[in-house]
Coordinates of N, CA, C and O in Angstrom, one line a residue:
P1 N -54.7 -42.9 -50.6 CA -55.9 -42.9 -49.7 C -57.1 -43.0 -50.7 O -58.0 -42.7 -50.4
L2 N -56.6 -43.3 -52.0 CA -58.0 -43.1 -53.0 C -59.0 -44.3 -52.4 O -60.0 -44.3 -52.4
R3 N -58.6 -45.3 -52.4 CA -59.2 -46.7 -52.1 C -58.7 -47.5 -50.8 O -59.4 -48.3 -50.0
V4 N -57.5 -47.1 -50.4 CA -57.0 -47.8 -49.2 C -56.3 -46.5 -48.3 O -55.5 -45.8 -48.6
P5 N -56.8 -46.6 -47.1 CA -56.3 -45.4 -46.0 C -54.8 -45.5 -46.0 O -54.5 -46.7 -45.1
A6 N -53.9 -44.9 -46.3 CA -52.6 -44.9 -46.1 C -51.9 -43.6 -46.7 O -52.3 -43.0 -47.4
G7 N -50.7 -43.1 -46.1 CA -50.0 -42.1 -46.4 C -48.7 -42.6 -47.4 O -48.5 -43.6 -47.3
E8 N -48.0 -41.4 -47.6 CA -47.1 -41.9 -48.4 C -45.8 -42.5 -47.9 O -45.1 -43.1 -48.4
N9 N -45.8 -42.4 -46.6 CA -44.6 -43.2 -45.6 C -45.0 -44.5 -45.3 O -44.2 -45.3 -44.6
D10 N -46.3 -44.8 -45.7 CA -46.6 -46.3 -45.2 C -46.3 -47.2 -46.2 O -46.6 -48.5 -45.6
V11 N -46.2 -47.0 -47.3 CA -45.8 -47.9 -48.4 C -44.7 -47.7 -49.1 O -43.8 -46.5 -49.3
G12 N -43.8 -48.7 -49.6 CA -42.6 -48.5 -50.0 C -42.7 -49.4 -51.3 O -43.5 -50.2 -51.6
C13 N -41.6 -49.1 -52.3 CA -41.3 -49.7 -53.5 C -40.0 -50.1 -53.9 O -39.0 -49.6 -53.1
E14 N -39.8 -50.8 -54.5 CA -38.5 -51.7 -54.9 C -37.5 -50.5 -55.3 O -36.2 -50.7 -55.1
C15 N -37.8 -49.6 -56.1 CA -36.9 -48.6 -56.5 C -36.3 -47.5 -55.5 O -35.1 -46.9 -56.0
F16 N -36.5 -47.6 -54.2 CA -36.1 -46.7 -53.5 C -35.0 -47.3 -52.6 O -34.4 -46.7 -51.7
A17 N -34.2 -48.4 -53.1 CA -33.1 -49.1 -52.5 C -32.4 -49.3 -53.7 O -32.3 -48.9 -54.8
A18 N -31.1 -50.1 -53.3 CA -30.2 -50.6 -54.0 C -29.2 -49.6 -54.6 O -28.1 -49.9 -54.9
D19 N -29.6 -48.7 -55.2 CA -28.8 -47.9 -56.1 C -28.5 -46.3 -55.7 O -28.3 -45.5 -56.6
L20 N -29.3 -46.0 -54.6 CA -28.8 -44.4 -54.3 C -27.8 -43.7 -54.4 O -27.6 -42.8 -54.6
H21 N -26.6 -44.7 -54.2 CA -25.2 -44.1 -54.4 C -24.6 -44.8 -55.4 O -23.1 -44.3 -55.5
T22 N -25.1 -45.0 -56.3 CA -24.4 -45.7 -57.7 C -24.0 -44.9 -58.5 O -24.7 -43.7 -58.8
N23 N -22.9 -44.8 -59.1 CA -22.1 -43.8 -59.8 C -23.0 -44.0 -61.1 O -23.1 -45.2 -61.9
A24 N -23.6 -42.8 -61.8 CA -24.5 -42.9 -62.9 C -23.7 -43.6 -63.9 O -24.4 -44.3 -65.2
A25 N -22.5 -43.3 -64.2 CA -21.6 -43.9 -65.3 C -21.5 -45.5 -65.3 O -21.4 -46.3 -66.3
V26 N -21.6 -46.2 -64.0 CA -21.7 -47.5 -64.0 C -22.7 -48.0 -64.2 O -22.9 -49.1 -64.8
G27 N -24.0 -47.4 -64.1 CA -25.3 -48.0 -64.5 C -26.2 -47.9 -63.2 O -25.9 -47.7 -62.3
R28 N -27.3 -48.6 -63.3 CA -28.4 -48.6 -62.5 C -29.1 -49.9 -62.2 O -29.2 -50.5 -63.2
Y29 N -29.1 -50.1 -61.1 CA -30.1 -51.2 -60.8 C -31.2 -51.1 -61.3 O -32.2 -50.0 -61.0
K30 N -32.0 -52.2 -62.2 CA -33.1 -52.3 -62.8 C -34.0 -53.3 -62.5 O -33.9 -54.3 -63.0
P31 N -34.9 -53.1 -61.5 CA -35.8 -54.4 -61.3 C -36.5 -54.9 -62.5 O -37.2 -54.0 -63.4
H32 N -37.0 -56.1 -62.4 CA -37.5 -56.7 -63.5 C -39.0 -56.9 -63.0 O -39.9 -57.8 -63.6
R33 N -39.3 -56.2 -61.9 CA -41.0 -56.5 -61.3 C -41.3 -55.0 -60.6 O -40.4 -54.3 -60.5
V34 N -42.5 -54.9 -60.2 CA -43.0 -53.9 -59.5 C -43.2 -54.5 -58.0 O -44.2 -55.3 -58.1
L35 N -42.6 -54.0 -57.3 CA -42.7 -54.6 -55.5 C -43.1 -53.5 -54.8 O -42.3 -52.3 -54.6
I36 N -44.6 -53.6 -54.4 CA -45.1 -52.6 -53.6 C -45.2 -53.3 -52.1 O -45.7 -54.3 -52.2
Y37 N -44.9 -52.7 -51.1 CA -45.2 -53.3 -49.9 C -45.1 -52.5 -48.8 O -45.0 -51.1 -48.8
D38 N -45.7 -52.8 -47.5 CA -46.0 -52.1 -46.3 C -44.9 -51.7 -45.8 O -43.8 -52.7 -45.4
K39 N -44.5 -50.3 -45.1 CA -43.4 -50.3 -44.7 C -43.5 -50.6 -42.9 O -42.4 -50.2 -42.4
H40 N -44.3 -50.7 -42.6 CA -44.5 -50.9 -41.0 C -44.1 -52.5 -40.7 O -44.3 -53.3 -41.7
S41 N -43.5 -52.7 -39.7 CA -42.8 -53.9 -39.1 C -44.1 -55.0 -39.1 O -45.0 -54.8 -38.4
G42 N -43.8 -56.0 -39.9 CA -44.7 -57.0 -39.8 C -46.2 -56.7 -40.7 O -47.1 -57.7 -41.1
G43 N -46.0 -55.3 -41.4 CA -47.2 -55.0 -42.2 C -48.5 -54.7 -41.4 O -48.4 -55.4 -40.3
V44 N -49.3 -53.8 -42.0 CA -50.6 -53.3 -41.4 C -51.7 -53.7 -42.4 O -52.9 -53.4 -42.2
G45 N -51.3 -54.5 -43.4 CA -52.5 -54.9 -44.3 C -52.6 -53.8 -45.5 O -53.6 -54.0 -46.3
I46 N -51.7 -52.9 -45.7 CA -52.1 -51.9 -46.7 C -52.0 -52.6 -47.8 O -52.7 -52.4 -49.0
A47 N -50.7 -53.1 -48.3 CA -50.6 -54.0 -49.5 C -51.7 -55.0 -50.0 O -52.2 -55.2 -51.0
S48 N -52.2 -55.8 -49.0 CA -53.2 -56.5 -49.3 C -54.5 -55.8 -49.8 O -55.2 -56.5 -50.4
R49 N -54.7 -54.9 -48.9 CA -55.9 -54.4 -49.4 C -55.9 -53.4 -50.6 O -56.8 -53.2 -51.2
A50 N -54.6 -53.0 -51.0 CA -54.4 -52.4 -52.2 C -54.6 -53.5 -53.1 O -54.9 -52.9 -54.3
R51 N -54.2 -54.7 -53.1 CA -54.2 -55.5 -54.0 C -55.5 -56.0 -54.6 O -55.9 -56.2 -55.7
E52 N -56.6 -55.8 -53.5 CA -57.9 -56.0 -53.8 C -58.6 -55.0 -55.0 O -59.5 -55.0 -55.7
H53 N -58.0 -53.7 -55.2 CA -58.2 -52.5 -56.1 C -57.3 -52.1 -56.8 O -57.2 -51.2 -57.7
L54 N -56.2 -53.3 -57.1 CA -55.0 -52.7 -58.0 C -55.4 -52.4 -59.4 O -54.8 -51.2 -59.8
P55 N -55.9 -53.3 -60.3 CA -56.2 -52.9 -61.4 C -57.2 -51.2 -61.4 O -56.7 -50.4 -62.2
E56 N -57.9 -50.8 -60.7 CA -58.5 -49.6 -60.5 C -57.6 -48.3 -59.9 O -57.4 -47.4 -60.8
L57 N -56.7 -48.9 -59.2 CA -55.8 -47.7 -58.7 C -54.7 -47.5 -59.9 O -54.3 -46.4 -60.0
I58 N -54.4 -48.8 -60.7 CA -53.5 -48.5 -61.7 C -53.9 -47.4 -62.8 O -53.4 -46.6 -63.3
S59 N -55.4 -47.8 -63.1 CA -56.0 -47.0 -64.0 C -56.0 -45.5 -63.4 O -56.1 -44.6 -64.2
L60 N -56.3 -45.3 -62.2 CA -56.5 -43.9 -61.7 C -55.0 -43.2 -61.6 O -55.1 -41.8 -62.2
A61 N -54.0 -44.0 -61.4 CA -52.6 -43.4 -61.6 C -52.2 -42.9 -62.9 O -51.7 -41.9 -63.2
L62 N -52.8 -43.7 -63.8 CA -52.4 -43.7 -65.3 C -53.2 -42.5 -65.7 O -52.7 -41.3 -66.7
T63 N -54.5 -42.2 -65.2 CA -55.2 -41.0 -65.6 C -54.7 -39.8 -64.9 O -54.5 -38.5 -65.6
L64 N -54.3 -39.8 -63.6 CA -53.6 -38.8 -63.1 C -52.4 -38.3 -64.0 O -52.1 -37.3 -64.0
V65 N -51.6 -39.1 -64.2 CA -50.3 -38.9 -65.1 C -50.4 -38.0 -66.5 O -49.9 -37.5 -66.7
N66 N -51.4 -38.9 -66.9 CA -51.8 -38.3 -68.4 C -52.6 -37.0 -68.3 O -52.3 -36.3 -69.3
D67 N -53.3 -36.6 -67.2 CA -54.0 -35.3 -67.3 C -53.3 -34.2 -66.4 O -53.8 -33.3 -66.2
C68 N -51.9 -34.6 -65.8 CA -51.4 -33.8 -65.0 C -51.1 -32.4 -65.7 O -50.9 -32.3 -66.9
A69 N -50.9 -31.3 -65.2 CA -50.9 -30.0 -66.0 C -49.4 -29.6 -66.3 O -48.8 -28.8 -66.9
C70 N -48.4 -30.5 -65.7 CA -47.0 -30.3 -66.0 C -46.7 -30.9 -67.8 O -45.6 -31.3 -67.3
V71 N -47.4 -30.7 -68.5 CA -47.0 -31.0 -69.8 C -45.7 -30.1 -70.2 O -45.3 -29.3 -69.9
G72 N -44.8 -31.0 -71.0 CA -43.7 -30.8 -71.4 C -42.5 -31.0 -70.3 O -41.3 -30.8 -70.8
R73 N -42.8 -31.6 -69.1 CA -41.7 -31.5 -68.2 C -41.3 -33.2 -68.4 O -42.3 -34.1 -68.0
V74 N -40.4 -33.6 -68.7 CA -39.6 -34.8 -69.0 C -40.0 -35.6 -67.6 O -40.5 -36.9 -67.5
D75 N -39.4 -35.2 -66.4 CA -39.5 -35.7 -65.2 C -40.7 -35.4 -64.5 O -40.8 -35.9 -63.3
G76 N -41.7 -35.0 -65.1 CA -43.1 -35.1 -64.5 C -43.3 -33.9 -63.2 O -42.1 -33.0 -63.2
C77 N -43.9 -34.1 -62.2 CA -43.9 -33.2 -61.0 C -44.3 -34.0 -59.9 O -45.0 -35.1 -59.8
P78 N -44.2 -32.9 -58.7 CA -44.8 -33.8 -57.6 C -46.2 -34.5 -57.5 O -46.7 -35.2 -56.5
L79 N -46.9 -33.8 -58.5 CA -48.7 -33.9 -58.5 C -48.8 -35.6 -59.1 O -49.7 -36.1 -59.1
C80 N -47.7 -35.8 -60.1 CA -47.8 -37.0 -60.8 C -46.9 -38.4 -60.7 O -47.1 -39.2 -60.6
V81 N -45.7 -37.7 -60.8 CA -44.9 -38.9 -60.8 C -43.4 -39.0 -59.8 O -42.9 -39.9 -59.4
Q82 N -43.4 -37.5 -59.3 CA -42.3 -37.5 -58.2 C -43.0 -37.7 -57.0 O -44.0 -37.7 -56.3
R83 N -42.0 -38.3 -56.2 CA -42.3 -38.6 -54.6 C -41.8 -37.6 -53.8 O -40.4 -37.5 -53.8
L84 N -42.4 -37.0 -53.0 CA -41.9 -35.9 -52.1 C -40.6 -36.2 -51.2 O -39.9 -35.5 -50.6
T85 N -40.8 -37.7 -50.6 CA -40.0 -38.4 -49.8 C -38.8 -39.1 -50.4 O -38.1 -39.8 -49.9
C86 N -38.5 -38.9 -51.6 CA -37.8 -39.8 -52.4 C -36.3 -39.8 -51.8 O -35.8 -38.4 -51.9
D87 N -35.5 -40.9 -51.5 CA -34.1 -40.8 -51.2 C -33.3 -40.3 -52.1 O -32.2 -39.8 -51.8
A88 N -33.7 -40.6 -53.4 CA -32.8 -40.2 -54.5 C -33.1 -38.8 -55.0 O -32.8 -38.5 -56.1
H89 N -34.1 -38.2 -54.2 CA -34.3 -36.8 -54.8 C -34.9 -36.6 -56.1 O -34.8 -35.8 -56.9
N90 N -35.8 -37.6 -56.4 CA -36.4 -37.8 -57.9 C -35.6 -37.7 -59.1 O -36.0 -37.4 -60.1
A91 N -34.1 -37.9 -58.7 CA -33.1 -37.9 -60.0 C -33.6 -38.6 -61.1 O -32.9 -38.2 -62.4
R92 N -34.2 -39.7 -61.1 CA -34.3 -40.3 -62.5 C -36.0 -40.5 -62.9 O -36.2 -41.4 -63.4
C93 N -36.7 -39.6 -62.3 CA -38.1 -39.7 -62.7 C -38.4 -39.6 -64.1 O -37.7 -38.7 -64.9
D94 N -39.2 -40.2 -64.9 CA -39.4 -40.1 -66.4 C -40.9 -40.1 -66.6 O -41.4 -41.3 -66.4
K95 N -41.8 -39.1 -66.9 CA -43.2 -39.1 -67.1 C -43.7 -40.1 -68.1 O -44.6 -40.8 -67.9
S96 N -43.0 -40.2 -69.2 CA -43.2 -41.0 -70.3 C -43.1 -42.3 -70.0 O -43.7 -43.4 -70.4
A97 N -41.9 -42.7 -69.1 CA -41.5 -44.2 -68.8 C -42.7 -44.5 -67.6 O -43.1 -45.7 -67.5
A98 N -43.1 -43.5 -66.8 CA -44.2 -43.9 -65.8 C -45.6 -44.2 -66.6 O -46.1 -45.1 -66.2
K99 N -45.9 -43.7 -67.5 CA -47.3 -43.9 -68.6 C -46.9 -44.9 -69.2 O -47.7 -45.9 -68.8
F100 N -45.9 -45.6 -69.7 CA -45.4 -46.9 -70.3 C -45.7 -48.0 -69.2 O -46.3 -48.9 -69.4
M101 N -45.1 -47.6 -68.2 CA -45.4 -48.7 -66.9 C -46.5 -48.9 -66.6 O -47.1 -50.3 -66.4
L102 N -47.3 -48.0 -66.1 CA -48.8 -48.1 -65.6 C -49.5 -48.5 -66.8 O -50.5 -49.5 -66.6
D103 N -49.5 -48.3 -67.9 CA -50.2 -48.7 -69.2 C -49.8 -50.4 -69.5 O -50.8 -51.2 -69.5
A104 N -48.5 -50.8 -69.1 CA -48.4 -52.3 -69.4 C -48.7 -52.8 -68.2 O -49.4 -53.9 -68.4
L105 N -48.6 -52.6 -66.8 CA -49.0 -53.0 -66.2 C -50.8 -53.3 -66.2 O -51.4 -54.4 -65.6
L106 N -51.6 -52.3 -66.5 CA -53.0 -52.2 -66.6 C -53.2 -53.2 -67.5 O -54.4 -53.8 -67.5
G107 N -52.4 -53.5 -68.7 CA -52.8 -54.5 -69.9 C -52.5 -55.6 -69.3 O -53.0 -56.9 -70.0
A108 N -51.8 -56.0 -68.2 CA -51.7 -57.3 -67.5 C -53.0 -58.2 -67.1 O -53.0 -59.2 -66.8
F109 N -54.0 -57.0 -66.7 CA -55.3 -57.6 -66.2 C -56.3 -57.6 -67.4 O -56.1 -57.0 -68.5
D110 N -57.2 -58.7 -67.2 CA -58.4 -59.0 -68.0 C -59.3 -57.6 -68.2 O -59.2 -56.8 -67.2
D111 N -60.0 -57.7 -69.1 CA -61.1 -56.4 -69.4 C -61.8 -56.4 -68.0 O -62.2 -55.3 -67.8
D112 N -62.2 -57.3 -67.5 CA -63.1 -57.2 -66.3 C -62.4 -56.7 -65.1 O -63.2 -56.2 -64.7
A113 N -61.4 -57.1 -65.2 CA -60.7 -56.8 -63.8 C -60.4 -55.1 -64.0 O -60.2 -54.3 -63.0
R114 N -60.0 -54.4 -65.2 CA -60.0 -53.4 -65.6 C -61.1 -52.4 -65.5 O -61.1 -50.9 -65.5
G115 N -62.4 -53.0 -65.7 CA -63.5 -52.3 -65.5 C -63.8 -51.8 -66.7 O -64.6 -50.6 -66.9
R116 N -63.4 -52.3 -67.9 CA -63.8 -51.8 -69.6 C -64.7 -52.7 -69.8 O -65.0 -53.8 -69.4

């Protein structure tokens, strides 16, 4: 809701499927992309509106993760990297991985798009 009116249940991402019941010893589905989509049938424009603000949203998310008070928690917390409605119960959250991913995503945009 920072720039696009939406709730947690209005958008989904690729990590919420494919491996919810996979045996940890066998491995885990690891997508090679970030896929964020409208969860409403036919879409209601949330993803396309978010695209207009994507560098800013990624930068804000990175600031939120970096500044979160849950220092020392490898898995982060519900305020920074965990999702309250996660089907996998946030079993594989990693705060440093979230920082790495957000930084890499932000680096994919040019300086003008990032607002630097």
